[in-house]
C-alpha cells in the first residue's frame, strides 16, 4: 500500500519518469497521486484524488521543467481520499515537500504542538507534521540534512520518507519498517518503495536497511546510519526484465500471471529436486541444516497464510510438529518458542508488516527464523536467519496467483528437507511426490489450455453466494478459492473444511449458492458425502477433480477437471482452476480486477 518514487538527474525529464514510476506502482493500491518537482525555485507540487490519469490531466497544459522530484500513490489511512490529503505535503512556506509511507504514531501530539506554535495544516494526514518539523529546524539554522535527521528523531512509528527542499538540489530519504530501495543508473538515480517502479530505467539496485539515511544528488549518493556513520551498501542486479512487469497482451495482470504459472513453477523447481533419486538440492539448506529443530511455526497473512497451512499439513502428516498462525495474531499473542523452534515467515513481498513483526518477536524469543519470499533483498530476507526464494518473478496484480503456487511448491521442497533433518528418515512417497512436482508445470499448462472456467463462471454469475469446501491438504485451497473470489468479484464467498459444512454453514445453502468442492484422490468419499448434503438442499455442485473419479461426476452439476496426480500436489492444480473461475466471474461483472477496491498488494502497516 502507498508507493514512493523519486528521480534524481540532470536539468529536466523528471516529470515523465516520475509518472512512469507512479504508473508502475499502481498495483500496490492507491486512491490519490501526486508529485513535486524541484525547478529553479522551490518545489512545485501537483496532486489529485483518484487515478494517475487525473494527475496527468493537471499536468497536461504545462509540464514543469526539472531533473529532480518525488512522487507518491496514497492509500488512505489518516483522512479520506481528497486532493488535500494526497501527497506530497509541504510546510507553511512551501519550501519543503515530503512523501511518506507508513504511520506516524505520535502525530497527534506533534500536530498539537505545531499548531500551538502557529503552524497551519491543510490536510488530515499524519504525514503533514514532517515538513513542518523540518521547517522549524531550518528556521533555527540547520542545513537540510540536519533538519531531516532532527525531524526523524521526533517521529515514532513505521515509515519511509523522501524529501526535497528549496535550499539544495538533493533528495533525502530514510526507512524504518517500510521498504525503500535505491536505483542506480548512468547519470541518474531513483528511490522507490519497490523495484518495478524504476525497472524501465535501471535494474541495478541498492537495498536500504532500517535506519539508513540516504542523500542523493545527480552526481552521487551517500548512505549513513541513523547515528550519521557512513556505510556502504552493495549494488545488486535484479533479474527481472521490464517486460516481466507488463501485461504482455493480456487484458489484466492477473490473467497474465495465472498463465505464467507453468514458467514460474519451472523456475521454483529448477535444480532443487531430483525425482529419479529422491534427492533434494537446496543450496541454502544442505542436509543437516535443521537437525536441531523440534517444531515448526508458519506465520503469514492472506494468501500466504493459506500456503503456510499447506506447508504445516505436509509436515504434520510426515511426523514433524507444525502449526500455522495468522501473523497479525501471532504478533500480539505469540505462542511459546525456544531455540528448537523454527519460525517460517511466508510473505510474497518480504515487506508485510504483520509478518515482519511476528518474525521479530520470534527472533527476540530465541527462535530460528526463515523467510520464504519472492523478493531478494527484502526486509524479511535480510532480517531472518535464512531465506528461501520462490523465484516466481514480479507479480503486479493485487490478487496473488503465481506466487501462491510457487510458495506451496517451495514449502513442499523445504518440508522434504525438514522431514529428513528432523526425523532422520525419508517418506516412502518421496519419489512419487517429486515426480508429481516435476510434472506440475505441464499439468498446469494443460488446465490453462482446456479449462471450462469461463463457461462455469458465466452459468453461476448471478448467484447469491459461493461456497468452497475441501478436506485435509486442500482445505487451504478452498479457503484460497473463496478469498480470490471475494477480493476481485466483490461477491460473497466463503471457504470451509468440507466436514464443517453441516455444522452451521449448511443453513445458508440454497439453490442459489453453488458449492465448489475440491477432490484430490484422498478422503474423497468423505468429501463426496458433504457434496450430497449440499445437493439434497438443491445447491448446484461444481467439483474440481480428475476425470478418474467417476462417482464425483455422477453427483456434480459441473466438473473442473485436473490431471491425475499425487494427492499432495493436486491442490496446486485445483487452485489454478479456482483462480480462473474467480477471474472470469469478476471479468463478467466488469470489476477492476488488478486493483480491487480497498486492497493493496503490499500491506506495510499493521
Coordinates of C-alpha atoms in Angstrom, one line a residue:
X1 CA 0.0 0.0 0.0
X2 CA 1.2 3.5 -0.9
X3 CA 4.1 4.0 -3.2
X4 CA 7.1 6.3 -3.2
X5 CA 9.1 7.3 -6.3
X6 CA 11.9 9.8 -6.6
X7 CA 14.0 10.7 -9.6
X8 CA 17.4 12.5 -9.3
X9 CA 19.0 13.5 -12.6
X10 CA 20.1 16.5 -14.7
X11 CA 18.2 19.6 -15.5
X12 CA 14.9 18.2 -16.8
X13 CA 13.0 15.0 -17.6
X14 CA 11.8 14.3 -14.0
X15 CA 8.1 14.5 -14.6
X16 CA 7.9 11.9 -17.3
X17 CA 9.9 9.4 -15.4
X18 CA 8.1 10.1 -12.1
X19 CA 4.8 9.5 -13.9
X20 CA 6.1 6.2 -15.3
X21 CA 7.2 5.2 -11.8
X22 CA 3.8 6.1 -10.4
X23 CA 2.1 4.0 -13.0
X24 CA 4.4 1.1 -12.2
X25 CA 3.4 1.4 -8.6
X26 CA -0.4 1.3 -9.2
X27 CA -0.5 -2.4 -8.4
X28 CA 0.2 -1.6 -4.7
X29 CA -3.2 0.0 -4.4
X30 CA -4.0 3.8 -4.1
X31 CA -6.7 6.4 -4.1
X32 CA -4.7 9.6 -5.0
X33 CA -1.5 10.5 -6.6
X34 CA 0.9 13.4 -6.7
X35 CA 4.4 14.7 -7.4
X36 CA 6.7 17.6 -6.6
X37 CA 9.4 18.8 -8.9
X38 CA 12.4 20.9 -8.0
X39 CA 13.0 23.7 -10.5
X40 CA 14.8 27.0 -10.2
X41 CA 12.9 28.0 -7.1
X42 CA 11.1 25.8 -4.6
X43 CA 9.3 22.5 -5.1
X44 CA 6.3 22.7 -7.4
X45 CA 3.5 20.4 -6.2
X46 CA 0.8 18.7 -8.3
X47 CA -1.6 16.2 -6.8
X48 CA -5.1 14.8 -7.3
X49 CA -7.6 12.4 -5.8
X50 CA -8.3 9.4 -8.0
X51 CA -6.2 7.7 -10.6
X52 CA -2.9 8.8 -12.1
X53 CA -4.8 9.8 -15.2
X54 CA -6.4 12.7 -13.1
X55 CA -2.9 13.8 -12.2
X56 CA -1.9 13.7 -15.9
X57 CA -4.8 16.0 -16.7
X58 CA -3.5 18.6 -14.3
X59 CA -0.1 18.4 -15.9
X60 CA -1.4 18.4 -19.5
X61 CA -1.3 22.1 -20.0
X62 CA 2.3 22.7 -18.8
X63 CA 4.8 20.1 -17.7
X64 CA 7.2 21.8 -15.3
X65 CA 11.0 21.6 -16.0
X66 CA 13.2 20.0 -13.5
X67 CA 15.5 17.0 -13.1
X68 CA 14.8 16.2 -9.5
X69 CA 11.5 15.3 -7.9
X70 CA 9.4 13.0 -5.7
X71 CA 6.1 11.3 -6.3
X72 CA 3.5 9.2 -4.4
X73 CA 0.5 7.0 -4.7
X74 CA -1.6 7.2 -1.5
X75 CA -3.8 4.5 0.1
X76 CA -5.8 6.3 2.8
X77 CA -5.2 5.8 6.5
X78 CA -5.5 9.3 8.1
X79 CA -8.2 11.2 6.4
X80 CA -10.4 10.2 3.3
X81 CA -9.2 10.4 -0.3
X82 CA -9.1 14.0 -1.4
X83 CA -6.8 16.5 -3.2
X84 CA -5.8 18.0 0.1
X85 CA -4.8 14.6 1.7
X86 CA -2.9 13.5 -1.4
X87 CA 0.9 13.6 -1.2
X88 CA 3.4 15.4 -1.4
X89 CA 2.8 17.6 1.6
X90 CA 4.6 20.9 2.3
X91 CA 5.4 23.2 5.2
X92 CA 3.8 26.6 5.7
X93 CA 6.2 28.3 3.2
X94 CA 6.1 25.6 0.5
X95 CA 9.9 25.3 0.7
X96 CA 9.8 21.6 1.9
X97 CA 8.0 18.8 0.2
X98 CA 7.6 15.3 1.7
X99 CA 6.2 11.9 0.6
X100 CA 5.7 9.3 3.2
X101 CA 4.6 5.6 3.5
X102 CA 3.6 4.1 6.9
X103 CA 2.2 5.6 10.0
X104 CA 3.5 8.3 12.4
X105 CA 2.1 7.0 15.7
X106 CA 2.7 10.2 17.7
X107 CA 1.4 12.6 15.1
X108 CA -1.5 13.8 17.3
X109 CA 0.9 15.1 19.9
X110 CA 3.3 16.6 17.3
X111 CA 0.5 18.3 15.4
X112 CA -0.9 19.8 18.6
X113 CA 2.5 21.3 19.5
X114 CA 3.0 22.6 15.9
X115 CA -0.5 24.2 15.9
X116 CA 0.2 25.8 19.2
X117 CA 3.4 27.3 17.7
X118 CA 1.4 28.9 14.8
X119 CA 1.8 26.3 12.0
X120 CA -1.2 25.9 9.6
X121 CA -2.2 22.5 8.4
X122 CA -4.1 21.8 5.2
X123 CA -4.8 18.0 5.4
X124 CA -6.0 15.3 7.8
X125 CA -2.8 13.2 7.4
X126 CA -0.2 12.2 9.8
X127 CA 2.4 12.9 7.1
X128 CA 2.0 16.7 7.3
X129 CA 3.7 17.0 10.6
X130 CA 7.0 16.0 8.9
X131 CA 7.5 19.1 6.6
X132 CA 6.5 21.4 9.4
X133 CA 9.1 19.9 11.8
X134 CA 11.7 20.2 9.1
X135 CA 10.7 23.8 8.6
X136 CA 11.3 24.6 12.2
X137 CA 14.8 23.1 12.2
X138 CA 15.7 25.0 9.0
X139 CA 14.4 28.2 10.7
X140 CA 16.8 27.6 13.5
X141 CA 19.8 27.5 11.1
X142 CA 20.1 23.8 10.4
X143 CA 21.1 22.6 6.9
X144 CA 18.6 20.3 5.1
X145 CA 20.3 17.1 6.1
X146 CA 20.5 18.1 9.7
X147 CA 16.9 19.3 9.7
X148 CA 15.8 16.0 8.2
X149 CA 17.7 14.0 10.9
X150 CA 16.4 16.2 13.7
X151 CA 12.9 15.6 12.5
X152 CA 13.3 11.8 12.3
X153 CA 14.4 11.7 15.9
X154 CA 11.0 13.1 16.9
X155 CA 8.9 10.5 14.9
X156 CA 7.5 7.3 16.3
X157 CA 6.1 4.6 14.0
X158 CA 6.9 2.8 10.8
X159 CA 7.7 4.8 7.8
X160 CA 9.6 5.5 4.6
X161 CA 10.1 9.2 3.8
X162 CA 11.6 11.2 0.9
X163 CA 12.2 14.9 1.0
X164 CA 13.1 17.7 -1.3
X165 CA 13.6 21.4 -0.4
X166 CA 14.1 24.8 -1.9
X167 CA 17.5 25.0 -0.3
X168 CA 19.6 22.4 -2.3
X169 CA 19.5 20.0 -5.2
X170 CA 19.2 16.7 -3.4
X171 CA 16.7 14.1 -2.2
X172 CA 16.9 13.0 1.4
X173 CA 15.2 9.7 2.3
X174 CA 15.1 7.1 5.0
X175 CA 13.2 3.9 6.0
X176 CA 12.1 2.4 9.3
X177 CA 9.9 -0.7 8.9
X178 CA 8.7 0.3 5.4
X179 CA 10.5 -0.6 2.2
X180 CA 12.7 1.7 0.2
X181 CA 15.2 0.9 -2.5
X182 CA 17.7 3.0 -4.4
X183 CA 18.1 2.5 -8.2
X184 CA 21.4 3.3 -9.8
X185 CA 21.8 4.3 -13.5
X186 CA 24.2 6.3 -15.6
X187 CA 23.6 10.0 -14.8
X188 CA 20.5 9.5 -12.7
X189 CA 19.2 7.8 -9.5
X190 CA 15.8 6.6 -8.3
X191 CA 14.3 5.9 -5.0
X192 CA 11.2 3.8 -4.7
X193 CA 9.1 1.5 -2.5
X194 CA 9.6 -1.3 -4.9
X195 CA 11.9 -2.2 -7.8
X196 CA 9.2 -2.3 -10.5
X197 CA 8.7 1.4 -10.1
X198 CA 12.0 2.2 -11.9
X199 CA 12.6 -1.1 -13.7
X200 CA 12.1 0.8 -17.0
X201 CA 15.2 2.8 -16.3
X202 CA 17.6 0.5 -14.4
X203 CA 18.0 -2.9 -12.9
X204 CA 20.9 -2.0 -10.6
X205 CA 19.6 -1.5 -7.0
X206 CA 20.8 -0.9 -3.5
X207 CA 18.6 -2.2 -0.7
X208 CA 18.5 0.2 2.2
X209 CA 18.5 -1.1 5.8
X210 CA 16.2 0.1 8.5
X211 CA 17.6 3.4 9.9
X212 CA 19.6 4.2 6.8
X213 CA 19.5 7.9 5.7
X214 CA 20.4 8.5 2.1
X215 CA 21.3 11.7 0.4
X216 CA 21.1 11.5 -3.4
X217 CA 22.4 14.1 -5.8
X218 CA 22.8 14.0 -9.6
X219 CA 26.5 13.2 -9.2
X220 CA 26.2 10.5 -6.5
X221 CA 24.7 9.2 -3.3
X222 CA 25.8 8.9 0.4
X223 CA 24.3 6.5 2.9
X224 CA 24.6 6.9 6.6
X225 CA 23.2 5.2 9.6
X226 CA 20.7 6.9 12.0
X227 CA 23.8 7.9 14.0
X228 CA 25.4 9.6 11.0
X229 CA 28.0 6.9 10.4
X230 CA 28.8 6.4 6.7
X231 CA 28.1 2.9 5.4
X232 CA 28.5 1.1 2.1
X233 CA 25.6 -1.0 0.7
X234 CA 26.3 -3.2 -2.3
X235 CA 24.8 -2.8 -5.7
X236 CA 22.8 -5.8 -6.9
X237 CA 21.3 -6.5 -10.3
X238 CA 17.7 -7.5 -10.3
X239 CA 17.0 -10.5 -12.6
X240 CA 13.7 -9.1 -13.8
X241 CA 13.1 -7.7 -17.3
X242 CA 10.8 -4.7 -17.7
X243 CA 8.6 -6.8 -19.9
X244 CA 8.1 -9.2 -17.0
X245 CA 6.2 -6.4 -15.2
X246 CA 4.0 -5.6 -18.2
X247 CA 0.7 -7.1 -19.3
X248 CA 2.2 -8.8 -22.4
X249 CA -1.0 -8.5 -24.4
X250 CA -3.4 -9.8 -21.7
X251 CA -6.4 -7.8 -20.6
X252 CA -5.3 -7.9 -17.0
X253 CA -2.1 -8.6 -15.0
X254 CA -4.0 -11.2 -13.0
X255 CA -4.8 -13.3 -16.2
X256 CA -1.2 -12.9 -17.4
X257 CA 0.2 -14.1 -14.1
X258 CA -2.2 -17.0 -14.0
X259 CA -0.8 -18.0 -17.4
X260 CA 2.7 -17.5 -16.2
X261 CA 2.4 -20.3 -13.6
X262 CA 4.0 -23.0 -15.7
X263 CA 7.1 -20.9 -16.2
X264 CA 7.1 -19.7 -12.6
X265 CA 6.9 -23.3 -11.3
X266 CA 9.8 -24.4 -13.5
X267 CA 11.8 -21.6 -12.0
X268 CA 10.9 -22.6 -8.5
X269 CA 11.8 -26.3 -9.1
X270 CA 14.9 -25.7 -11.3
X271 CA 17.9 -27.6 -9.8
X272 CA 16.1 -28.3 -6.5
X273 CA 14.6 -31.7 -6.8
X274 CA 15.7 -35.0 -8.5
X275 CA 12.7 -37.4 -8.9
X276 CA 15.0 -40.2 -10.1
X277 CA 16.9 -40.4 -6.8
X278 CA 14.5 -38.6 -4.5
X279 CA 17.2 -36.1 -3.6
X280 CA 16.5 -32.5 -2.5
X281 CA 19.1 -29.9 -3.5
X282 CA 18.5 -26.7 -1.7
X283 CA 21.8 -24.8 -1.8
X284 CA 20.8 -22.6 1.1
X285 CA 20.0 -25.7 3.3
X286 CA 22.4 -28.6 2.9
X287 CA 21.5 -31.9 4.7
X288 CA 21.6 -31.4 8.5
X289 CA 20.7 -27.7 8.5
X290 CA 17.5 -28.3 10.6
X291 CA 18.6 -31.3 12.7
X292 CA 18.2 -29.3 15.9
X293 CA 14.6 -28.3 15.1
X294 CA 11.8 -29.9 17.1
X295 CA 8.8 -27.9 15.9
X296 CA 7.9 -25.5 13.1
X297 CA 5.6 -22.5 13.2
X298 CA 4.5 -20.7 10.0
X299 CA 3.4 -17.1 10.2
X300 CA 1.7 -15.3 7.3
X301 CA -1.2 -13.3 6.1
X302 CA -3.9 -13.7 3.4
X303 CA -2.9 -15.9 0.5
X304 CA 0.5 -16.6 2.1
X305 CA -1.3 -17.9 5.2
X306 CA -3.1 -20.4 3.1
X307 CA 0.2 -21.6 1.6
X308 CA 1.5 -21.9 5.2
X309 CA -1.5 -24.1 6.0
X310 CA -0.5 -26.4 3.2
X311 CA 3.1 -26.5 4.5
X312 CA 2.1 -27.3 8.0
X313 CA -0.2 -30.1 6.9
X314 CA 2.6 -31.7 5.0
X315 CA 5.0 -31.6 7.9
X316 CA 2.4 -32.8 10.4
X317 CA 1.5 -35.7 8.2
X318 CA 5.2 -36.5 8.0
X319 CA 5.8 -36.6 11.7
X320 CA 7.2 -33.0 12.3
X321 CA 5.1 -30.9 14.7
X322 CA 3.9 -27.9 12.8
X323 CA 1.4 -25.1 13.1
X324 CA 0.3 -22.1 11.0
X325 CA -0.6 -18.8 12.6
X326 CA -2.0 -15.6 11.2
X327 CA 0.9 -13.2 11.6
X328 CA -1.3 -10.4 13.0
X329 CA -2.5 -12.7 15.8
X330 CA 1.0 -14.2 16.4
X331 CA 2.5 -10.7 16.8
X332 CA 0.1 -9.9 19.7
X333 CA -0.2 -13.3 21.3
X334 CA 2.9 -15.3 20.4
X335 CA 2.9 -19.0 21.4
X336 CA 5.9 -20.3 23.3
X337 CA 9.1 -20.7 21.3
X338 CA 12.7 -21.6 22.1
X339 CA 15.9 -22.3 20.2
X340 CA 14.5 -25.6 18.9
X341 CA 11.6 -23.8 17.2
X342 CA 11.8 -22.8 13.5
X343 CA 9.5 -19.9 12.6
X344 CA 8.9 -19.6 8.9
X345 CA 7.6 -16.3 7.6
X346 CA 5.8 -16.7 4.3
X347 CA 5.5 -13.3 2.5
X348 CA 5.4 -12.6 -1.2
X349 CA 6.9 -9.1 -0.9
X350 CA 9.1 -9.7 2.2
X351 CA 7.7 -6.4 3.5
X352 CA 4.3 -7.4 5.0
X353 CA 4.3 -5.5 8.3
X354 CA 2.4 -8.1 10.4
X355 CA 4.7 -10.9 9.2
X356 CA 7.8 -8.9 9.9
X357 CA 6.5 -8.1 13.4
X358 CA 5.8 -11.8 14.1
X359 CA 9.3 -12.8 12.9
X360 CA 11.0 -10.1 15.0
X361 CA 9.1 -11.3 18.1
X362 CA 10.1 -14.9 17.4
X363 CA 13.7 -13.9 16.8
X364 CA 13.8 -12.0 20.1
X365 CA 12.5 -15.1 21.9
X366 CA 15.3 -17.2 20.6
X367 CA 13.7 -19.0 17.7
X368 CA 15.5 -19.6 14.4
X369 CA 13.7 -17.7 11.6
X370 CA 13.4 -18.3 7.9
X371 CA 11.8 -16.2 5.2
X372 CA 10.0 -17.8 2.2
X373 CA 9.7 -14.8 -0.1
X374 CA 9.7 -13.7 -3.7
X375 CA 12.0 -10.7 -3.3
X376 CA 15.7 -10.9 -2.9
X377 CA 16.9 -8.0 -0.7
X378 CA 13.5 -7.6 1.0
X379 CA 13.4 -6.9 4.7
X380 CA 12.3 -10.4 5.6
X381 CA 15.1 -11.9 3.6
X382 CA 17.7 -9.7 5.3
X383 CA 16.4 -9.9 8.9
X384 CA 15.7 -13.6 9.1
X385 CA 18.5 -16.2 9.8
X386 CA 17.8 -17.8 6.4
X387 CA 15.7 -17.2 3.3
X388 CA 14.3 -19.4 0.6
X389 CA 13.3 -17.6 -2.6
X390 CA 10.3 -18.8 -4.5
X391 CA 11.6 -17.4 -7.9
X392 CA 8.1 -16.5 -9.2
X393 CA 9.2 -13.2 -10.9
X394 CA 7.4 -9.9 -10.4
X395 CA 3.7 -10.2 -9.6
X396 CA 1.7 -7.0 -10.2
X397 CA -1.9 -8.0 -9.8
X398 CA -3.1 -7.4 -6.2
X399 CA -4.7 -10.9 -6.1
X400 CA -1.8 -13.3 -5.7
X401 CA -1.8 -16.2 -8.2
X402 CA 1.5 -17.5 -9.4
X403 CA 3.2 -16.6 -6.1
X404 CA 0.7 -18.9 -4.2
X405 CA 1.6 -21.8 -6.5
X406 CA 5.3 -21.1 -6.1
X407 CA 5.0 -20.7 -2.3
X408 CA 3.3 -24.1 -2.0
X409 CA 5.9 -25.8 -4.1
X410 CA 8.8 -24.1 -2.2
X411 CA 7.3 -25.2 1.1
X412 CA 6.9 -28.7 -0.2
X413 CA 10.7 -28.8 -1.0
X414 CA 11.5 -27.2 2.3
X415 CA 9.3 -29.7 4.0
X416 CA 11.1 -32.6 2.5
X417 CA 14.4 -31.2 3.8
X418 CA 12.9 -30.6 7.2
X419 CA 11.4 -34.1 7.5
X420 CA 14.8 -35.7 6.6
X421 CA 16.7 -33.5 9.0
X422 CA 14.3 -33.7 11.9
X423 CA 13.2 -37.4 11.7
X424 CA 16.3 -38.8 10.0
X425 CA 14.0 -40.7 7.6
X426 CA 12.7 -40.2 4.1
X427 CA 9.0 -40.6 3.3
X428 CA 8.2 -43.7 1.2
X429 CA 6.2 -41.4 -1.1
X430 CA 9.0 -39.0 -1.7
X431 CA 9.8 -40.1 -5.3
X432 CA 6.1 -40.2 -6.3
X433 CA 5.7 -36.7 -4.8
X434 CA 8.8 -35.3 -6.5
X435 CA 7.6 -36.9 -9.8
X436 CA 4.3 -35.1 -9.4
X437 CA 6.1 -31.8 -8.6
X438 CA 8.2 -32.1 -11.7
X439 CA 5.0 -32.7 -13.8
X440 CA 3.3 -29.7 -12.3
X441 CA 4.3 -27.1 -15.0
X442 CA 3.0 -29.3 -17.8
X443 CA -0.2 -30.2 -15.9
X444 CA -0.9 -26.5 -15.1
X445 CA -0.5 -25.8 -18.8
X446 CA -3.0 -28.5 -19.6
X447 CA -5.5 -26.8 -17.4
X448 CA -4.9 -23.4 -19.0
X449 CA -5.4 -24.9 -22.4
X450 CA -8.6 -26.8 -21.8
X451 CA -10.3 -25.1 -18.8
X452 CA -14.1 -24.6 -18.8
X453 CA -13.8 -22.0 -16.0
X454 CA -15.3 -19.1 -18.1
X455 CA -18.4 -21.1 -19.1
X456 CA -19.0 -22.2 -15.4
X457 CA -18.4 -18.6 -14.2
X458 CA -21.0 -17.4 -16.6
X459 CA -23.5 -20.1 -15.6
X460 CA -23.4 -19.1 -12.0
X461 CA -22.5 -15.4 -12.1
X462 CA -25.8 -14.2 -10.7
X463 CA -25.8 -16.5 -7.6
X464 CA -26.5 -15.2 -4.1
X465 CA -23.2 -16.6 -2.6
X466 CA -20.5 -19.0 -3.3
X467 CA -19.1 -21.8 -1.0
X468 CA -15.8 -23.6 -1.4
X469 CA -15.1 -26.8 0.5
X470 CA -12.1 -29.1 0.8
X471 CA -10.6 -31.6 3.2
X472 CA -7.1 -32.1 4.7
X473 CA -4.4 -30.7 2.4
X474 CA -7.0 -29.0 0.2
X475 CA -8.9 -27.2 2.9
X476 CA -6.5 -24.3 2.4
X477 CA -7.2 -24.4 -1.3
X478 CA -10.9 -24.0 -0.5
X479 CA -10.1 -21.0 1.7
X480 CA -7.9 -19.5 -1.0
X481 CA -10.6 -20.1 -3.7
X482 CA -13.1 -18.2 -1.6
X483 CA -10.6 -15.4 -0.9
X484 CA -9.8 -14.9 -4.6
X485 CA -13.5 -14.9 -5.5
X486 CA -14.5 -12.3 -2.9
X487 CA -11.5 -10.0 -3.4
X488 CA -11.9 -9.4 -7.1
X489 CA -15.6 -10.1 -7.8
X490 CA -16.9 -8.4 -4.7
X491 CA -19.4 -11.3 -4.3
X492 CA -19.9 -13.1 -1.1
X493 CA -17.8 -16.2 -0.9
X494 CA -16.7 -18.5 2.0
X495 CA -14.4 -21.4 2.3
X496 CA -14.9 -24.3 4.8
X497 CA -13.4 -27.5 5.8
X498 CA -15.7 -29.9 4.0
X499 CA -16.8 -31.7 7.2
X500 CA -17.8 -28.4 8.8
X501 CA -20.4 -27.7 6.2
X502 CA -23.1 -29.5 8.3
X503 CA -22.0 -27.7 11.5
X504 CA -23.6 -24.3 10.6
X505 CA -22.9 -23.2 7.0
X506 CA -25.4 -25.7 5.6
X507 CA -28.1 -23.3 6.9
X508 CA -27.1 -20.9 4.2
X509 CA -27.2 -23.4 1.3
X510 CA -29.9 -22.9 -1.3
X511 CA -30.4 -23.5 -5.0
X512 CA -28.7 -20.1 -5.5
X513 CA -25.5 -20.9 -3.6
X514 CA -23.2 -23.0 -5.8
X515 CA -20.7 -25.2 -3.8
X516 CA -17.2 -25.7 -5.3
X517 CA -15.8 -29.0 -3.9
X518 CA -12.2 -30.0 -4.2
X519 CA -11.2 -33.6 -4.6
X520 CA -7.7 -35.0 -4.6
X521 CA -7.9 -38.7 -4.5
X522 CA -7.5 -38.8 -0.7
X523 CA -10.6 -38.9 1.6
X524 CA -12.8 -38.2 -1.5
X525 CA -15.6 -40.4 -0.2
X526 CA -16.0 -38.2 2.9
X527 CA -16.0 -35.0 0.8
X528 CA -18.5 -36.7 -1.5
X529 CA -20.8 -37.2 1.5
X530 CA -20.7 -33.5 2.1
X531 CA -21.4 -32.8 -1.5
X532 CA -24.5 -35.0 -1.2
X533 CA -25.6 -32.9 1.8
X534 CA -25.5 -29.7 -0.3
X535 CA -27.1 -31.5 -3.3
X536 CA -30.0 -32.6 -1.1
X537 CA -30.7 -28.8 -0.3
X538 CA -30.8 -28.0 -4.0
X539 CA -27.4 -26.4 -4.3
X540 CA -25.6 -26.7 -7.6
X541 CA -22.2 -28.5 -7.2
X542 CA -19.1 -27.7 -9.1
X543 CA -16.4 -30.4 -8.5
X544 CA -12.7 -29.9 -9.0
X545 CA -11.4 -33.4 -9.6
X546 CA -9.5 -35.6 -12.0
X547 CA -11.5 -37.5 -14.7
X548 CA -10.7 -40.7 -12.9
X549 CA -13.3 -40.1 -10.2
X550 CA -16.5 -41.5 -11.8
X551 CA -18.6 -41.1 -8.7
X552 CA -17.9 -37.4 -8.4
X553 CA -19.1 -36.9 -12.0
X554 CA -22.4 -38.6 -11.1
X555 CA -23.1 -36.1 -8.3
X556 CA -21.7 -32.8 -9.7
X557 CA -23.5 -30.4 -12.0
X558 CA -20.2 -29.3 -13.4
X559 CA -16.6 -30.5 -13.2
X560 CA -13.4 -28.5 -13.5
X561 CA -11.0 -31.2 -14.5
X562 CA -7.5 -31.5 -13.2
X563 CA -4.8 -34.0 -14.4
X564 CA -4.4 -37.1 -12.2
X565 CA -1.5 -36.6 -9.8
X566 CA -0.3 -37.2 -6.3
X567 CA -2.8 -36.1 -3.6
X568 CA -0.3 -33.8 -2.0
X569 CA 0.2 -31.9 -5.3
X570 CA -3.4 -31.9 -6.6
X571 CA -4.3 -28.8 -4.6
X572 CA -2.0 -26.6 -6.7
X573 CA -3.8 -27.8 -9.8
X574 CA -7.2 -27.3 -8.2
X575 CA -6.3 -23.8 -7.2
X576 CA -5.5 -22.8 -10.8
X577 CA -9.0 -23.8 -11.8
X578 CA -10.5 -21.8 -9.0
X579 CA -8.3 -18.8 -9.9
X580 CA -9.7 -18.9 -13.4
X581 CA -13.3 -19.1 -12.1
X582 CA -12.7 -16.1 -9.9
X583 CA -11.1 -14.1 -12.8
X584 CA -13.9 -14.8 -15.3
X585 CA -16.6 -14.1 -12.7
X586 CA -15.0 -10.7 -11.9
X587 CA -14.5 -10.0 -15.6
X588 CA -18.1 -10.8 -16.4
X589 CA -19.1 -8.3 -13.7
X590 CA -16.8 -5.6 -15.0
X591 CA -14.7 -5.4 -11.8
X592 CA -11.3 -3.6 -11.7
X593 CA -9.6 -6.9 -11.4
X594 CA -6.0 -5.8 -10.9
X595 CA -6.9 -3.0 -8.5
X596 CA -9.8 -4.3 -6.3
X597 CA -11.2 -1.6 -4.0
X598 CA -9.8 -1.1 -0.5
X599 CA -7.0 -3.6 -1.1
X600 CA -3.2 -3.2 -1.6
X601 CA -0.5 -5.6 -3.0
X602 CA 2.0 -5.0 -0.2
X603 CA 0.5 -4.3 3.2
X604 CA 3.2 -2.4 5.0
X605 CA 1.1 -1.2 8.1
X606 CA -0.1 -3.4 11.0

